[in-house]
CSV table of C-alpha atoms in Angstrom, one decimal:
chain,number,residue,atom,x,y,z
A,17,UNK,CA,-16.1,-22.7,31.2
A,18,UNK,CA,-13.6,-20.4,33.0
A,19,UNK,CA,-11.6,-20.1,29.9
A,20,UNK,CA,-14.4,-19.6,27.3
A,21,UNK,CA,-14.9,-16.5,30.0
A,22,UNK,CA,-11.6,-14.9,29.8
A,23,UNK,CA,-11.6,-15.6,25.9
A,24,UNK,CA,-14.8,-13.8,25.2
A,25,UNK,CA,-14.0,-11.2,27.9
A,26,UNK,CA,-10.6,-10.3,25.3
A,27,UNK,CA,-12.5,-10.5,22.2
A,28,UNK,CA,-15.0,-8.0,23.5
A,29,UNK,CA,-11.7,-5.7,25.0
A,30,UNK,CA,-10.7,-6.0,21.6
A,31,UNK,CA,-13.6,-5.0,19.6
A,32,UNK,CA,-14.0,-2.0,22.0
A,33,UNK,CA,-10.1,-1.1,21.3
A,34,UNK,CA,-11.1,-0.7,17.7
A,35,UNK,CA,-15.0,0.6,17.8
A,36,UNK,CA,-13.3,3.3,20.2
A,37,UNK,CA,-10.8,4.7,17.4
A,38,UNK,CA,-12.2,8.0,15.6
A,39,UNK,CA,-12.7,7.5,11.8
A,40,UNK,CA,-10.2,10.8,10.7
A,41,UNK,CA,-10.8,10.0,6.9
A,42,UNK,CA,-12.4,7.8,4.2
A,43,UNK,CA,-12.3,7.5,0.5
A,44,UNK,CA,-15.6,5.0,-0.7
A,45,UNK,CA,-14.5,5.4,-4.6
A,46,UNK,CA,-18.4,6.2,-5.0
A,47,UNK,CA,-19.7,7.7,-8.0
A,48,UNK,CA,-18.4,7.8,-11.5
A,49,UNK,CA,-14.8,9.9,-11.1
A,50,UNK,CA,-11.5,10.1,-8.8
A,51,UNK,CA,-12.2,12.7,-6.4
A,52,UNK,CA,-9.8,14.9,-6.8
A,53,UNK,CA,-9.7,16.8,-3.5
A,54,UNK,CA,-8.5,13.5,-2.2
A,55,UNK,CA,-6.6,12.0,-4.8
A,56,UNK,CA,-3.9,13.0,-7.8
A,57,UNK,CA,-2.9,11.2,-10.5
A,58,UNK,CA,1.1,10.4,-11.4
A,59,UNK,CA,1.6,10.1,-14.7
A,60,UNK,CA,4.5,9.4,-17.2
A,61,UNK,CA,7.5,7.0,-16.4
A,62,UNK,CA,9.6,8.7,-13.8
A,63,UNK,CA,12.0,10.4,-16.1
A,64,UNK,CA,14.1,12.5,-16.6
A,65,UNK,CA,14.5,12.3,-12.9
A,66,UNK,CA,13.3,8.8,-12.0
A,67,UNK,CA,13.3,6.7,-15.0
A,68,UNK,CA,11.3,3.5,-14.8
A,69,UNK,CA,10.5,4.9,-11.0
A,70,UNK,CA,13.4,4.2,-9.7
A,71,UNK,CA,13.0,0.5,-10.2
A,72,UNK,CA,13.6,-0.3,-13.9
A,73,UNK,CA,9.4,-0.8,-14.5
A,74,UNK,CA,8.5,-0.8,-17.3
A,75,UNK,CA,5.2,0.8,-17.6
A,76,UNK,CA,3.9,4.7,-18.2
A,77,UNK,CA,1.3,6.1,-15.9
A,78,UNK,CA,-2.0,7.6,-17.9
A,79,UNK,CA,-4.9,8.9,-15.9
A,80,UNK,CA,-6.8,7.1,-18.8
A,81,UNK,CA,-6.0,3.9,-16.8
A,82,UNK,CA,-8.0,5.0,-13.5
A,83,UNK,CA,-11.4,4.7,-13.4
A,84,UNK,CA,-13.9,4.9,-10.6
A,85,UNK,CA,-16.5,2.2,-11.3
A,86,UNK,CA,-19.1,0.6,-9.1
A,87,UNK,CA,-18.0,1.1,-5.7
A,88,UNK,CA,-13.8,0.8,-7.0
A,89,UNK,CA,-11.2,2.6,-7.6
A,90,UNK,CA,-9.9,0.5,-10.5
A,91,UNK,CA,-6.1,1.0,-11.8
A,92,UNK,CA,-5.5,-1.1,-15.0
A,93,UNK,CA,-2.6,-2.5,-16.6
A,94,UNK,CA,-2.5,-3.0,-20.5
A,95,UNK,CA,-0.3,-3.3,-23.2
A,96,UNK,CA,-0.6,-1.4,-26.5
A,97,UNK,CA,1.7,-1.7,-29.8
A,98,UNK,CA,5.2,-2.3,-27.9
A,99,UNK,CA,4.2,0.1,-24.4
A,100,UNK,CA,2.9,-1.0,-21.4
A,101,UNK,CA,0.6,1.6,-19.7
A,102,UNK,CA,-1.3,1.4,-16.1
A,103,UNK,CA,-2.4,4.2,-13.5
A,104,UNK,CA,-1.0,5.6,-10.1
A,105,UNK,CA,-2.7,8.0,-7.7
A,106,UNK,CA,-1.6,10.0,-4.0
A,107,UNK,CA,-2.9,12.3,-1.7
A,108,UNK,CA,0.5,14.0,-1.1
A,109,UNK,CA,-0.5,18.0,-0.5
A,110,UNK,CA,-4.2,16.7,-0.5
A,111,UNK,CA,-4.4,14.2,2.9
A,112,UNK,CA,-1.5,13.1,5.2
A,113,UNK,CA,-1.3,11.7,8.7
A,114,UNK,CA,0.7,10.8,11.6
A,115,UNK,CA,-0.2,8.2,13.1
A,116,UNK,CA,-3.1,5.8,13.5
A,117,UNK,CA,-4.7,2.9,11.7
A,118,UNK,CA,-5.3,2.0,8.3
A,119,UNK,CA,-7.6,0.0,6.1
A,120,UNK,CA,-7.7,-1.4,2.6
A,121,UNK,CA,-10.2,-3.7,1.1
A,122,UNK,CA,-8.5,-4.8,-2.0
A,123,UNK,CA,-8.6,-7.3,-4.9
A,124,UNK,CA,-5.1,-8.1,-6.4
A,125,UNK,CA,-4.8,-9.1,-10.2
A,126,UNK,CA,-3.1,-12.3,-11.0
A,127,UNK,CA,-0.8,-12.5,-13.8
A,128,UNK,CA,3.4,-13.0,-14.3
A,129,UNK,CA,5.2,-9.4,-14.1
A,130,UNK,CA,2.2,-7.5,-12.2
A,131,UNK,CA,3.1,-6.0,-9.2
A,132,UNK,CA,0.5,-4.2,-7.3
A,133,UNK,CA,0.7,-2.1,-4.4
A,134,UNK,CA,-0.3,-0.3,-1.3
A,135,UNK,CA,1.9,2.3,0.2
A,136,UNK,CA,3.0,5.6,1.7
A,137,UNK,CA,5.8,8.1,1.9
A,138,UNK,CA,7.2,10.9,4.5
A,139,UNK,CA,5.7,14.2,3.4
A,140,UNK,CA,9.1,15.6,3.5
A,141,UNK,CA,10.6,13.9,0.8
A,142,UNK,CA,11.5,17.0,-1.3
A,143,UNK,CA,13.7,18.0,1.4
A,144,UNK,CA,15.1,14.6,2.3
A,145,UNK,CA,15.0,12.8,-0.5
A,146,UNK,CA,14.2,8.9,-0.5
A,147,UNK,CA,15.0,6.5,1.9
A,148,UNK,CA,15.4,9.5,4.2
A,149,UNK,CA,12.0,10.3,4.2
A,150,UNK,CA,10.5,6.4,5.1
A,151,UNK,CA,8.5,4.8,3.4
A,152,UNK,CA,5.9,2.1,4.6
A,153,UNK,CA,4.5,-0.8,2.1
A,154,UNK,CA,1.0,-1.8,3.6
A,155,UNK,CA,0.9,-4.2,1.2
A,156,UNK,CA,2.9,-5.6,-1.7
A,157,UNK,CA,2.3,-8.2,-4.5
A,158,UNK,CA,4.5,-10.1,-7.8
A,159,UNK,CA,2.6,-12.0,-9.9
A,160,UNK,CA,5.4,-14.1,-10.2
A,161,UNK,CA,4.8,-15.4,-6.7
A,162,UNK,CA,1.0,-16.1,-6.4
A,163,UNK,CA,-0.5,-16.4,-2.7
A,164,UNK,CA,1.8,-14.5,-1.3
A,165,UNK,CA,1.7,-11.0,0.1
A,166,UNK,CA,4.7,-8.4,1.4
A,167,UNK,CA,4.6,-6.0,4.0
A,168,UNK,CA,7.9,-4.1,4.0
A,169,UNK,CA,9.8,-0.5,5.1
A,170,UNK,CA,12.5,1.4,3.9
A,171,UNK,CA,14.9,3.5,6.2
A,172,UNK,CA,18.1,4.8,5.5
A,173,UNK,CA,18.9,2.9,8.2
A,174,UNK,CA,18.8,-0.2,5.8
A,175,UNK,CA,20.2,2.0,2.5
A,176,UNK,CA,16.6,1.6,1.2
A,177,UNK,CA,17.0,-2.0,0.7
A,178,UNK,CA,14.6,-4.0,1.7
A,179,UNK,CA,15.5,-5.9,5.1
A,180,UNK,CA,12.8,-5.0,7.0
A,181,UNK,CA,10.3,-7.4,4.9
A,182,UNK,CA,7.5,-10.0,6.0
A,183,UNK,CA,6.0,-12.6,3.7
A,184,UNK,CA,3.1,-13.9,4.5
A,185,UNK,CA,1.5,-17.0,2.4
A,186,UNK,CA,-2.2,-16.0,1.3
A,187,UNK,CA,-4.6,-18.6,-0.1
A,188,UNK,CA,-7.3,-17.0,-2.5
A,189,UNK,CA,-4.7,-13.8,-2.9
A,190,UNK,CA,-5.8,-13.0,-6.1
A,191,UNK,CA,-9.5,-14.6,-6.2
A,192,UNK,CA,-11.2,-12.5,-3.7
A,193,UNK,CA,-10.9,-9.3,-1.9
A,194,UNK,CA,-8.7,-8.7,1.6
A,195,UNK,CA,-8.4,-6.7,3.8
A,196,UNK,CA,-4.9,-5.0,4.9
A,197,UNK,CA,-4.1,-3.0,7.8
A,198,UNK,CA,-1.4,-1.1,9.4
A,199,UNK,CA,-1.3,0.2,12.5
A,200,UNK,CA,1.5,3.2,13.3
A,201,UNK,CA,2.9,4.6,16.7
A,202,UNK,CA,5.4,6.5,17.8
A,203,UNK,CA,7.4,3.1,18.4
A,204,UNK,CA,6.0,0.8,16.2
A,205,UNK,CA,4.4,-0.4,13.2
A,206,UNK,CA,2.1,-3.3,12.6
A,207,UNK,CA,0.8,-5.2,10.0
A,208,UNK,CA,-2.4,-7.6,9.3
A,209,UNK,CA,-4.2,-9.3,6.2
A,210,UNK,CA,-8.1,-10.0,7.0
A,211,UNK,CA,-7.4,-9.5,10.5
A,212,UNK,CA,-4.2,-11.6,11.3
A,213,UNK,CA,-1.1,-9.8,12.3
A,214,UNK,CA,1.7,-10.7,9.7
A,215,UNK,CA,4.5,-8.4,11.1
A,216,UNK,CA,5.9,-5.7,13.9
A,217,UNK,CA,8.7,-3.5,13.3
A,218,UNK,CA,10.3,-1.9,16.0
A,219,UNK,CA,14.0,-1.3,16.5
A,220,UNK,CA,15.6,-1.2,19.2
A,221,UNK,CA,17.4,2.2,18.2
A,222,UNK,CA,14.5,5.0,17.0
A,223,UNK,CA,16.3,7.5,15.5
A,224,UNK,CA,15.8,9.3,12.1
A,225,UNK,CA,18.1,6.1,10.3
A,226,UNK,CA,16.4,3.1,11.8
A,227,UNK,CA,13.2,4.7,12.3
A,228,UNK,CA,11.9,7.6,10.2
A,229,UNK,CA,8.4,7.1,10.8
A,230,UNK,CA,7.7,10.1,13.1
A,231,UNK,CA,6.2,12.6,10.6
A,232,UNK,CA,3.2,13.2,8.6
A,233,UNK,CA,2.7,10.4,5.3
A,234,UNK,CA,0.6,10.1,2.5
A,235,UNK,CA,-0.6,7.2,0.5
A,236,UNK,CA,0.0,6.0,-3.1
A,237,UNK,CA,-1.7,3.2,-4.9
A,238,UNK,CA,-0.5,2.0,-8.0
A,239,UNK,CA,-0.1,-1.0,-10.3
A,240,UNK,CA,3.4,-1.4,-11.5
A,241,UNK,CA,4.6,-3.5,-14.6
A,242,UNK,CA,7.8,-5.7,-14.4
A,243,UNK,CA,10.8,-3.9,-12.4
A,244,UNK,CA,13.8,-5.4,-9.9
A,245,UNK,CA,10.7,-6.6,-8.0
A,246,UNK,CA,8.0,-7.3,-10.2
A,247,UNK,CA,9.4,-8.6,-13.1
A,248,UNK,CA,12.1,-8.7,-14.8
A,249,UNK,CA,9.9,-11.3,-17.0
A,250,UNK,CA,6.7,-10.1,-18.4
A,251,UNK,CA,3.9,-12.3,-19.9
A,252,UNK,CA,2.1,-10.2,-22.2
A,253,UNK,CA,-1.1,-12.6,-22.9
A,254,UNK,CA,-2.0,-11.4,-19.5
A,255,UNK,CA,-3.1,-8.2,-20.1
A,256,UNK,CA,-5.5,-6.3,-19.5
A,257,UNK,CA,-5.3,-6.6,-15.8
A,258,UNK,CA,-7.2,-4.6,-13.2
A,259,UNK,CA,-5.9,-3.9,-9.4
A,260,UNK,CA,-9.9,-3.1,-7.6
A,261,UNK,CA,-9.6,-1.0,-4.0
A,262,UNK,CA,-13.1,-0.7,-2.7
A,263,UNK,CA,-12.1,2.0,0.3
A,264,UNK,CA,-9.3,3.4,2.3
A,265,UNK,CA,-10.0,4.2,5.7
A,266,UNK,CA,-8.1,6.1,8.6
A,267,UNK,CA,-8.6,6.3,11.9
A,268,UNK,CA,-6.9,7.8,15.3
């Protein structure tokens, strides 16, 4: 009975830990349209600066692939005649943070080559350039490996590669929606799907290599096509494919 005590006594600590955070911003994908003093699109496919975004993708952003439809922001992925298209928005210039806590409700399409994800940059990336800047993936997903998510972080520390990475088996990944979270400090960062921590990064070292999290970021959903990631293999009787966010929400 003692122990049933304490348990309850953290569960309620815990629920008053989070009912006490301030809700800073929210985006409900309600109504017909993107709202666009949250949101812009990214369109094209990277070049001539980034071609294939860096990562040998293989689709081109259209704003004609994102769509806000009951209660969703919806980001599809198709192929027409020999060209992949899809859609990508940010809030860069529009809404950035530092620190707090984060929450997607997601559902994640299935299907070999898709790669779908949640994810922010350092608002100083025109100065720095990239890793320099950070970058934080709330949550990653390749169709190629079904029921399983990645939560990952870039740093120059690491060259950009991806070391700091945690892969988490998910049943249901594509089937339903989840919910993935982030919390960011000063020292840390933390991850969680549907309410289970996944992974914590911390280094030892902060400094501007091993940890360049100390600045404002913004957020960028998008739904990539093949890439060194996602792909290289793509099987085109998937398509169309649609990547659903019901809301992002931030609080401090």
């Amino acid at each position: 009975m003692k122990k049933n005590n304490i348990l309850l006594s953290l569960i309620l600590c815990m629920g008053l830990q989070v009912s006490s955070q301030e809700l800073i911003w929210e985006e409900d994908f309600e109504g017909d349209s993107l709202n666009m003093e949250n949101w812009s699109y990214e369109t094209g496919d990277g070049c001539p600066d980034l071609c294939g975004w860096g990562n040998n993708e293989r689709q081109i952003y259209s704003q004609d692939y994102v769509k806000v439809k009951d209660g969703n922001l919806v980001l599809t992925a198709d192929k027409v005649g020999d060209k992949y298209y899809s859609g990508k928005v940010n809030t860069r210039d529009k809404f950035e943070f530092q620190y707090g806590t984060v929450e997607v409700r997601a559902k994640l399409p299935d299907g070999h080559g898709l790669w779908p994800a949640i994810w922010m940059l350092g608002d100083n990336i025109d100065e720095v350039g990239w890793p320099a800047s950070g970058e934080i993936d709330i949550m990653e997903f390749v169709g190629r490996q079904p029921d399983t998510i990645h939560n990952a972080l870039h740093t120059p520390a690491s060259h950009g590669d991806t070391e700091n990475i945690k892969t988490t088996p998910v049943k249901n990944a594509t089937s339903k929606f989840h919910i993935f979270k982030m919390n960011w400090t000063e020292d840390a960062i933390t991850f969680y799907i549907d309410g289970k921590k996944t992974y914590t990064f911390s280094p030892s070292e902060k400094n501007e290599e091993t940890y360049p999290y100390r600045h404002p970021f913004y957020f960028l959903l998008n739904l990539a096509v093949g890439g060194n990631f996602g792909g290289p293999e793509v099987d085109d009787s998937i398509f169309p494919k649609q990547f659903l966010i019901d809301y992002v929400k931030v609080y401090k």
